[in-house]
Short mmCIF file of C-alpha atoms and ligand atoms in Angstrom, two decimals:
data_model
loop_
_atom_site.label_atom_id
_atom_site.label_comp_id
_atom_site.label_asym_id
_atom_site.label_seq_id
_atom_site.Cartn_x
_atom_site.Cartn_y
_atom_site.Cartn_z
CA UNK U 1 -92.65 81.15 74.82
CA UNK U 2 -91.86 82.00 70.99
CA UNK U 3 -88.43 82.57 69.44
CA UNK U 4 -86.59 84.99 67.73
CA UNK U 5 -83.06 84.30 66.12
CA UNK U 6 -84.01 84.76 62.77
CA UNK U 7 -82.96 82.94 59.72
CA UNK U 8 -82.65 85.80 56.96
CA UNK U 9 -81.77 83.77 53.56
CA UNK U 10 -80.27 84.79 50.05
CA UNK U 11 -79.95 88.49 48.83
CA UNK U 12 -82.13 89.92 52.19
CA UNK U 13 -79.73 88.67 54.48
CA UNK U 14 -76.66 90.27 52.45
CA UNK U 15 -78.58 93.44 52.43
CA UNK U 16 -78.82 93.26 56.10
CA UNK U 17 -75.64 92.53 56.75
CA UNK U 18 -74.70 95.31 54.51
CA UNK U 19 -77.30 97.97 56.43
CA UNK U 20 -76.07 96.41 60.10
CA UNK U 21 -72.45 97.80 59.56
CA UNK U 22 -73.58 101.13 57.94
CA UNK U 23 -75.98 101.58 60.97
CA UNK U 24 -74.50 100.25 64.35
CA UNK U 25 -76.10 96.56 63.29
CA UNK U 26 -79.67 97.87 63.60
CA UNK U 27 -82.44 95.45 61.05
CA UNK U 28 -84.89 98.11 58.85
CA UNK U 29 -87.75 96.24 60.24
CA UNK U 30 -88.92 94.82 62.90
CA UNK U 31 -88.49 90.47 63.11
CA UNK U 32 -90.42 87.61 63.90
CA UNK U 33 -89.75 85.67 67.10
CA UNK U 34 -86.87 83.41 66.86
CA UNK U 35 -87.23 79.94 67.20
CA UNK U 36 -83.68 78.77 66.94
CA UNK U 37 -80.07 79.77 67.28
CA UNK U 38 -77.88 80.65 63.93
CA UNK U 39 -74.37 80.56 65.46
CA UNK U 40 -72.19 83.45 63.65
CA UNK U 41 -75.05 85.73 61.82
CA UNK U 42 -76.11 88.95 63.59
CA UNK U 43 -78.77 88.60 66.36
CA UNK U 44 -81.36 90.64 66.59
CA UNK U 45 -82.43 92.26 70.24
CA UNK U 46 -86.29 92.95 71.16
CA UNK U 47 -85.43 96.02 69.19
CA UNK U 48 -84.11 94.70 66.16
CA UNK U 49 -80.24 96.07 66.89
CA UNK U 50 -77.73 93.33 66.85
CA UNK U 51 -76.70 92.01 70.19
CA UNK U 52 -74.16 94.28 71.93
CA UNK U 53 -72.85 91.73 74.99
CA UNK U 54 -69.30 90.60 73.66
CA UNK U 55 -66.98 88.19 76.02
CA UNK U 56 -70.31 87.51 78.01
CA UNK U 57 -71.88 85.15 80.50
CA UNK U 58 -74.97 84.47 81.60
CA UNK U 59 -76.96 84.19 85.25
CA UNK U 60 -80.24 82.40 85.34
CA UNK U 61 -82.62 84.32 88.02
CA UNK U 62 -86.00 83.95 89.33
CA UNK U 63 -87.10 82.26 85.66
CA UNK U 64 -85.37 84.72 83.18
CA UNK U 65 -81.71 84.73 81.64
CA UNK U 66 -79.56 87.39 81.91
CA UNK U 67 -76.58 87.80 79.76
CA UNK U 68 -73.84 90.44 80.94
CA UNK U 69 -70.93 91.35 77.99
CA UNK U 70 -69.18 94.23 76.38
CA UNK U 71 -70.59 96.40 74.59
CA UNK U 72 -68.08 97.93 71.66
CA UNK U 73 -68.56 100.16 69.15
CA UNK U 74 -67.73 100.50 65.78
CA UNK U 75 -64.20 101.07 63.88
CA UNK U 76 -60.97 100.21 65.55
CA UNK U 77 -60.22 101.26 68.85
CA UNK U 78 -64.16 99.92 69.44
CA UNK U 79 -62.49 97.56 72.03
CA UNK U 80 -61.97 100.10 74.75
CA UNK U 81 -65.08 101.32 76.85
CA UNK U 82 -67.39 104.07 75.47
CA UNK U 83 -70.32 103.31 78.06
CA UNK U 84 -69.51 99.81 79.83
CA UNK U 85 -70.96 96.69 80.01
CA UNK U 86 -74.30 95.77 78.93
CA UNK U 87 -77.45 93.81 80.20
CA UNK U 88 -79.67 91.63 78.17
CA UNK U 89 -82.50 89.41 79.50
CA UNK U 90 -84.77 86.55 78.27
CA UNK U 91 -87.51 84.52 78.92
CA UNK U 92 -86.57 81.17 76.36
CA UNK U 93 -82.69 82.06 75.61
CA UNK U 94 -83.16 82.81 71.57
CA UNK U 95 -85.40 86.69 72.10
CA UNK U 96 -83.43 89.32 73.96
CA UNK U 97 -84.47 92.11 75.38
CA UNK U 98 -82.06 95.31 75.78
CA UNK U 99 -82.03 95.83 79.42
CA UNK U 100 -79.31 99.01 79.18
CA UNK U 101 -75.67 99.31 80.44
CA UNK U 102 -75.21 97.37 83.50
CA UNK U 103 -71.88 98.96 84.93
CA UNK U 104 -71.40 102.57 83.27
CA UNK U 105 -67.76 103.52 82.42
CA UNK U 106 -67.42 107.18 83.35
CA UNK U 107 -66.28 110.54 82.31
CA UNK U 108 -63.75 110.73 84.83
CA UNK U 109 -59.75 110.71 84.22
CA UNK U 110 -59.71 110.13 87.60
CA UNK U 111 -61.37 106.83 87.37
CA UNK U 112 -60.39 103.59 86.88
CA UNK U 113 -62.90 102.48 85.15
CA UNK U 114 -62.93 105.78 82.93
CA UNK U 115 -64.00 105.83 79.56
CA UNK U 116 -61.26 104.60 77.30
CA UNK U 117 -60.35 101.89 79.52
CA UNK U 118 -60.74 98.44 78.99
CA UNK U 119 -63.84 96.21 80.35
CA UNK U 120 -63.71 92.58 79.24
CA UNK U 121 -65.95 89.65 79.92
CA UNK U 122 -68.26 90.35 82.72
CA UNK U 123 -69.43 87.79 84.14
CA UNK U 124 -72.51 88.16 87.47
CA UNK U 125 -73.57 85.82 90.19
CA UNK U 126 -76.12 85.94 92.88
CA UNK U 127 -75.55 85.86 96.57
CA UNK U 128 -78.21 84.08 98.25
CA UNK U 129 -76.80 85.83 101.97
CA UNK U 130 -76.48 89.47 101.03
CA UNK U 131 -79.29 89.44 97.88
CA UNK U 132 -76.61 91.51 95.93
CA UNK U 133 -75.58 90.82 92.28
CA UNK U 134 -71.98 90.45 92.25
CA UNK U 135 -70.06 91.79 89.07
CA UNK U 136 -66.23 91.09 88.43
CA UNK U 137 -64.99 91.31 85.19
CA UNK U 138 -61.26 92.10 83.75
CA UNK U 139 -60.29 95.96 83.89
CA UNK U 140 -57.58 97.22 81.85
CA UNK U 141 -56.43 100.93 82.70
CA UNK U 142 -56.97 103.41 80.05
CA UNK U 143 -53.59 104.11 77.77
CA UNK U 144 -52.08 100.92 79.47
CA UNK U 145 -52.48 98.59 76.70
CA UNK U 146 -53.49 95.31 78.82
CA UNK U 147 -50.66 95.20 81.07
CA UNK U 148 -52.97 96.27 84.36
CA UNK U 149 -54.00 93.09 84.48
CA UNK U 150 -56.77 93.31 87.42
CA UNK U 151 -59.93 92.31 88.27
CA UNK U 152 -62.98 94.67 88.80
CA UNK U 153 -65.95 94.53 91.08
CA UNK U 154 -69.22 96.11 90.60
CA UNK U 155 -72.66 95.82 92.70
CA UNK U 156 -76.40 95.95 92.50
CA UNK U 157 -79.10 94.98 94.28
CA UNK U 158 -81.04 94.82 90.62
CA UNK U 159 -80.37 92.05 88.78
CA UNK U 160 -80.06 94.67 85.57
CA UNK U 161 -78.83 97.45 87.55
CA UNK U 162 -76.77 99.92 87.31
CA UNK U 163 -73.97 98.35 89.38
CA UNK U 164 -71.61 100.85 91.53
CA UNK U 165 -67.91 100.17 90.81
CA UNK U 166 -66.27 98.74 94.16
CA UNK U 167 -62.56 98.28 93.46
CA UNK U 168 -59.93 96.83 91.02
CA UNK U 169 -57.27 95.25 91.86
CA UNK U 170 -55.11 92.04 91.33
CA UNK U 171 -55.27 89.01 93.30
CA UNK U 172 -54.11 87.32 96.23
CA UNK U 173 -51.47 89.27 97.02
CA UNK U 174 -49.20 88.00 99.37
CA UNK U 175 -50.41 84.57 99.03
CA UNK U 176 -48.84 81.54 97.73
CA UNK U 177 -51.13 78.90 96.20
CA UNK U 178 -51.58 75.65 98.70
CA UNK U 179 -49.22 73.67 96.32
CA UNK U 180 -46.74 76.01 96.56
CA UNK U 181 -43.49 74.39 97.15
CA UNK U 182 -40.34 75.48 98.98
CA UNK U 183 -38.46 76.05 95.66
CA UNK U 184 -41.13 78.30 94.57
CA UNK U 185 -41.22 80.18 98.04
CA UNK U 186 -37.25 80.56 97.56
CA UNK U 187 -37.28 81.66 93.87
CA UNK U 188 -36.49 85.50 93.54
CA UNK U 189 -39.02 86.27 90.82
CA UNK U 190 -36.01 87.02 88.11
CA UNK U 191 -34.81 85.24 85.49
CA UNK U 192 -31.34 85.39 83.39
CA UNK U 193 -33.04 83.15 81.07
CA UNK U 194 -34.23 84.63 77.62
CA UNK U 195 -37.84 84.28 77.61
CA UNK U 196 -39.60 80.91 75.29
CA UNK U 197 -36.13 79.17 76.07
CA UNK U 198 -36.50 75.78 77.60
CA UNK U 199 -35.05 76.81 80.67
CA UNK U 200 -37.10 80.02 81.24
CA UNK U 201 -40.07 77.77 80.43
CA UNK U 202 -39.16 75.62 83.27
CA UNK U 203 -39.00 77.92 85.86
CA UNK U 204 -42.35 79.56 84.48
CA UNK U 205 -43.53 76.38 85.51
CA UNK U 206 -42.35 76.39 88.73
CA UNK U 207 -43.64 79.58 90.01
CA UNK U 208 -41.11 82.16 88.03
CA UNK U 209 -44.36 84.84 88.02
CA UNK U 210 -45.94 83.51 91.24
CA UNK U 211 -42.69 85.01 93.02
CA UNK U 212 -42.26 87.99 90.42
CA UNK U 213 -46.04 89.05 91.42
CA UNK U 214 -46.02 87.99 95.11
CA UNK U 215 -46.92 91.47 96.88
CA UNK U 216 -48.68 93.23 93.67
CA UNK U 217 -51.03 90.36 93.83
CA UNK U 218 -51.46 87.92 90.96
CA UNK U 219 -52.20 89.21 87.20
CA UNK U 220 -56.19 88.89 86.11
CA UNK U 221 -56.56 88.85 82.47
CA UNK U 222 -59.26 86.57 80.77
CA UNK U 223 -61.66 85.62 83.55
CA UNK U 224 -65.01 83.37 84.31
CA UNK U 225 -66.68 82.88 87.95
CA UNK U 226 -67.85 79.43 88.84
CA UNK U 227 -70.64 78.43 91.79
CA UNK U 228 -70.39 75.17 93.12
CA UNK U 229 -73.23 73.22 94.53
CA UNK U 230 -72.09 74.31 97.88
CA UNK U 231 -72.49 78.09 97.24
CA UNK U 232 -69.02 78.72 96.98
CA UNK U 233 -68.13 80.80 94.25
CA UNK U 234 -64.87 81.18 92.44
CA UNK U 235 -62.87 83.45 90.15
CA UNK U 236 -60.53 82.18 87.57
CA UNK U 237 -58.42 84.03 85.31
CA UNK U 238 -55.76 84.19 83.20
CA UNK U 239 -51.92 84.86 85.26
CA UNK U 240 -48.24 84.73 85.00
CA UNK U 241 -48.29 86.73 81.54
CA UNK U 242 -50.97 84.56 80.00
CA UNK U 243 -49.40 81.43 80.49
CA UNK U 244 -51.14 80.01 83.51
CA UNK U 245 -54.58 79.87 84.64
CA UNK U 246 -55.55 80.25 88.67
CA UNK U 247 -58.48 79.51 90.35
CA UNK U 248 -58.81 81.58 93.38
CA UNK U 249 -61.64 81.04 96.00
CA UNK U 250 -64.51 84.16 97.13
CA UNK U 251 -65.19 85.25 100.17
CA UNK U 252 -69.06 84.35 100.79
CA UNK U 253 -70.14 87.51 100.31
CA UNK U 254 -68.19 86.97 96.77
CA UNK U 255 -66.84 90.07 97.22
CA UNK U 256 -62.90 89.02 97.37
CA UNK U 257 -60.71 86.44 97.71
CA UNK U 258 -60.14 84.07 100.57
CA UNK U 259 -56.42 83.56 99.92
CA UNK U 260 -56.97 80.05 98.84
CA UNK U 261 -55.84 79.43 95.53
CA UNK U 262 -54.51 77.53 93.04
CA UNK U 263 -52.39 76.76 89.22
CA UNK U 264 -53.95 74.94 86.46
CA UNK U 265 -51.75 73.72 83.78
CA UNK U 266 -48.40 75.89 84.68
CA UNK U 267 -47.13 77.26 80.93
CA UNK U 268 -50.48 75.74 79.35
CA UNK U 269 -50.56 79.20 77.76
CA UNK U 270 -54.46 79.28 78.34
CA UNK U 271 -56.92 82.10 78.41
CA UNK U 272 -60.84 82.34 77.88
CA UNK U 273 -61.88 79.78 80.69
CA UNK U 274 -65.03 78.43 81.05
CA UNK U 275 -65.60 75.88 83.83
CA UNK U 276 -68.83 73.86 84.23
CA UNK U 277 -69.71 70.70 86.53
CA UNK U 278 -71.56 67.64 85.20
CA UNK U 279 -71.86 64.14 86.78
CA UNK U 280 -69.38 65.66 89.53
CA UNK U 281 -66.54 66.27 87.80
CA UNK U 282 -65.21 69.69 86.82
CA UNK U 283 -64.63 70.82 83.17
CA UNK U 284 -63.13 73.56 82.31
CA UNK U 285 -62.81 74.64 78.25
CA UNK U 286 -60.14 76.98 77.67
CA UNK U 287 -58.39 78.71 74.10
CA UNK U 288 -54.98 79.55 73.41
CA UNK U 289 -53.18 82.79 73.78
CA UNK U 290 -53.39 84.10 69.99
CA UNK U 291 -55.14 87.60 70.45
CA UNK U 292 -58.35 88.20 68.55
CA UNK U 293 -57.50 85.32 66.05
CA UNK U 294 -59.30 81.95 66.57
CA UNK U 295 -57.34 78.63 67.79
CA UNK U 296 -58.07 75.52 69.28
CA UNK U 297 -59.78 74.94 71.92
CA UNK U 298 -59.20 72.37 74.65
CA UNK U 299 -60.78 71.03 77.52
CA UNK U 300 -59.62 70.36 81.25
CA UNK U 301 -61.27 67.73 83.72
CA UNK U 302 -60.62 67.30 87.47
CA UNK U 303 -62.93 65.66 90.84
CA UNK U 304 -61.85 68.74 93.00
CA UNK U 305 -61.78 71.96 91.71
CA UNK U 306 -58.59 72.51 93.52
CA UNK U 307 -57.06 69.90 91.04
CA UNK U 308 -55.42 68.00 89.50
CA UNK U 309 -56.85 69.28 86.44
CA UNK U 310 -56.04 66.91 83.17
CA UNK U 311 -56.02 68.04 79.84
CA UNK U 312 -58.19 65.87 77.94
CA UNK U 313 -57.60 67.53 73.84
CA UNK U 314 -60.23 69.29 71.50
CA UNK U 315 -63.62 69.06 72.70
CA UNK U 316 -64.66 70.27 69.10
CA UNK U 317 -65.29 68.09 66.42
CA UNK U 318 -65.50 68.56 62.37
CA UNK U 319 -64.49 70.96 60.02
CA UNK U 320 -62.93 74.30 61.55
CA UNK U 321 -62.55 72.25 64.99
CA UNK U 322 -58.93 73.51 65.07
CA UNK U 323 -60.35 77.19 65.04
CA UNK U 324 -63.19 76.46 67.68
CA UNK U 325 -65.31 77.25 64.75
CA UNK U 326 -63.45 80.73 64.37
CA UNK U 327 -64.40 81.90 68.21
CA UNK U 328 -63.08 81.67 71.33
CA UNK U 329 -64.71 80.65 74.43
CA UNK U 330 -66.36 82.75 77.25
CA UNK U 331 -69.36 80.82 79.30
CA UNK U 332 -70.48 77.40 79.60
CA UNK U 333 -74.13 78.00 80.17
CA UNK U 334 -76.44 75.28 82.09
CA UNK U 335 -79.90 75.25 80.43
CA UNK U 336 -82.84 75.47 83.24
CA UNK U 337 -85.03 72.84 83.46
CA UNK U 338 -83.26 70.24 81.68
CA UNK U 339 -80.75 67.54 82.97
CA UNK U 340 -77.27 67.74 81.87
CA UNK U 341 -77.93 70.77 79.11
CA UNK U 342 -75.11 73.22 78.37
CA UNK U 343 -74.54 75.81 75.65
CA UNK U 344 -71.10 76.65 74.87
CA UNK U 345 -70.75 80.30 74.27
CA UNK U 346 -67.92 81.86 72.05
CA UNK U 347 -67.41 85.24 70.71
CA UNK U 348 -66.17 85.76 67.24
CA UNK U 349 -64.14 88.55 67.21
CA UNK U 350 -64.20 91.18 64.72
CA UNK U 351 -61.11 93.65 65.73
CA UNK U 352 -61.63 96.36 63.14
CA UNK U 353 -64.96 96.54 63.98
CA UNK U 354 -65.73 95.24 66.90
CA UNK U 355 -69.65 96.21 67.55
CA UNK U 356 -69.56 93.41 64.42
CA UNK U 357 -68.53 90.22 66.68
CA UNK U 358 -70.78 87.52 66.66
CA UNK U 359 -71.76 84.57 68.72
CA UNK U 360 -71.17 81.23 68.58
CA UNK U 361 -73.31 79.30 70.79
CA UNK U 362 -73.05 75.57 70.55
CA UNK U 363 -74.66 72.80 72.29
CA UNK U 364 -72.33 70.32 74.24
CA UNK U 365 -72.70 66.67 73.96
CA UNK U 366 -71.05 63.71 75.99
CA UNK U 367 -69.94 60.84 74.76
CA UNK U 368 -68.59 58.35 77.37
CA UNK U 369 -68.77 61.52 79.53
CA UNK U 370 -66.74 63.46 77.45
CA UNK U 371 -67.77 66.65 76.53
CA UNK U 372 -68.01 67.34 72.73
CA UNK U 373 -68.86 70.53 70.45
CA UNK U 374 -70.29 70.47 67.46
CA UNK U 375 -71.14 72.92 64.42
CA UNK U 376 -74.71 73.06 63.88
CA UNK U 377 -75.46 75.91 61.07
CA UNK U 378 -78.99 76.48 63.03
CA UNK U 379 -80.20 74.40 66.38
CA UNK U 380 -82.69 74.82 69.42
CA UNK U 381 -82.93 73.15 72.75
CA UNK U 382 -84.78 70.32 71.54
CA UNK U 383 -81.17 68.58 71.13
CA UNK U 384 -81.14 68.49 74.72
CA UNK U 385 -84.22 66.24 75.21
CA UNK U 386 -84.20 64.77 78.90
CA UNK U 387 -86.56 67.48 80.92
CA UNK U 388 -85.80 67.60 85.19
C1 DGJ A 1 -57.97 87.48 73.78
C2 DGJ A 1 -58.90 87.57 74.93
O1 DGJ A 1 -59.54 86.36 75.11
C3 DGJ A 1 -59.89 88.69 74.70
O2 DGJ A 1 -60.81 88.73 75.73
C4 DGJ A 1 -59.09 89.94 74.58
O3 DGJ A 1 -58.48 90.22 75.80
C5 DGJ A 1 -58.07 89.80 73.48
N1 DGJ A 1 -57.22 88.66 73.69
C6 DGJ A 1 -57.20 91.03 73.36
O4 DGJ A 1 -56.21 90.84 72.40
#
């Protein structure tokens, strides 16, 4: 199959640039196939408008890719939901095609997933039992800032949809996690501690927001799903205020939670997980909690996926490593049809103008089995060489 992430060099690609914010990102003409991916520059869909699929992630069906993110719109307050979350597919990963909004925000106060509300980083897995697409994806309420802190769930039977809104809520409530100790059980939820003190940070650390959220359920804000080998899937997310990450099992219809459920890295302060599996063990890259500004990223490993989970530094090497190459993660994406091949996927963030973001999609290399990122200006899959 031919490409389609286009190089555009000198003068013509300033002019596009210039024409793309003017315009909603849409090219004057239409391109040539891409052959490659140019990590940061706009990318062009089938129909020559840039990419609209912010915090995304990607499900590999039946022989085509299909890539699930936000779509914003231009000038600030572009963040919140004007139509919902949007569907792209592809044949060979670099030429898109616009397949519409997936999950439709609506013109309904009544709603919660009314227009004006927040939809973040959808992410879609398929159920082999039921044949349904299952959507979750983090839900803010409308005027609420981002202290709702819940999960959505959407439906199709069409890969592409349009999903039907299930629920929203947070998780696991009423549940402890299955390390949960007695102290944790015992603690009341409230602290006299000023918050970032040492001694409030201890107590984070042992469960101070576990108890605090016991029978609202768990807070849900930056989230990824995971299916093992097994078929079991699972949601992660970002708890506690941001400061600790859970991994909570799905029923197998993946349409809630089991009640099993677990901490990563209490007061890690980690958000923007994205979990793979290669050679057995688990890996899960993460950012840090700095808002729409670029950090440094940093990797978890584990043998179970209930833990423990070990931090094991920057996977991202060379100049602007510290920044994770000015984006923040969203997806680790395996690569059909070739042995141990994944893409790291990151969103650049462009706050006052968010329909601007780009993508940063890096390959990810092992050495001595550790996962490492690169910058590569432009790249294609022939760095991942070993076919299945
Ligand atoms: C960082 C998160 O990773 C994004 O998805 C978004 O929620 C922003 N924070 C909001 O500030």
């Amino acid at each position: 199959m031919s490409l389609k992430f286009k190089v555009i060099a000198g003068f013509f690609m300033s002019f596009s640039i210039v024409l793309g914010a003017c315009s909603g990102n849409a090219k004057s003409e239409k391109t040539a196939m891409n052959e490659s991916f140019v990590p940061g520059e706009l990318w062009y869909d089938a129909d020559s408008v840039h990419i609209n699929a912010h915090g995304g992630g990607v499900l590999y069906h039946e022989g085509t890719y299909y890539w699930f993110g936000e779509h914003k719109t231009s000038g600030r307050g572009g963040n919140t939901s004007l139509l919902g979350l949007r569907c792209y597919s592809s044949d060979d990963l670099y030429n898109w095609k616009n397949e519409g909004i997936a999950l439709a925000s609506v013109d309904d106060p009544e709603s919660e997933i009314t227009h004006g509300c927040v939809m973040e980083r959808p992410k879609v897995i398929y159920n082999e039992t039921t044949k349904q697409f299952v959507m979750w994806f983090h839900l803010e309420l409308k005027g609420q800032g981002y202290a709702a802190a819940r999960t959505g769930l959407a439906v199709s039977d069409k890969v592409t949809g349009p999903y039907t809104f299930v629920k929203s809520s947070r998780v696991n409530a009423n549940v402890w996690p299955i390390e949960a100790t007695t102290e944790m059980k015992n603690c009341s939820g409230e602290t006299k501690h000023d918050w970032w003190t040492q001694e409030w940070r201890k107590e984070v650390n042992k469960g101070l927001f576990v108890a605090r959220d016991l029978d609202s359920g768990q807070m849900s804000r930056d989230m990824t799903l995971f299916v093992d080998d097994d078929g079991t899937a699972y949601h992660i997310h970002s708890a506690e205020e941001n400061l600790t990450l859970h991994i909570a099992e799905l029923t197998p219809d993946y349409k809630d939670f089991t009640g099993k459920w677990t901490r990563v890295a209490p007061g890690g302060h980690n958000e923007a997980p994205a979990l793979f599996k290669y050679k057995g063990k688990y890996y899960m890259i993460a950012s840090g909690c700095t808002g729409w500004d670029p950090n440094e990223a940093r990797i978890l490993v584990a043998d179970s996926i209930w833990g423990p989970w070990e931090y094991k530094g920057n996977p991202c090497k060379g100049k602007d490593a510290n920044l994770t190459f000015h984006s923040q993660s969203t997806f680790v994406l395996p690569v059909a049809g070739k042995e141990n091949a994944f893409i790291f996927m990151g969103d650049r963030w462009r706050p006052r103008n968010p329909i601007d973001g780009r993508y940063v999609w890096l390959p990810i290399t092992f050495e001595d089995d550790q996962p490492a990122i690169e910058w590569h200006k432009q790249w294609d899959l022939s760095v991942f060489n070993s076919e299945i």
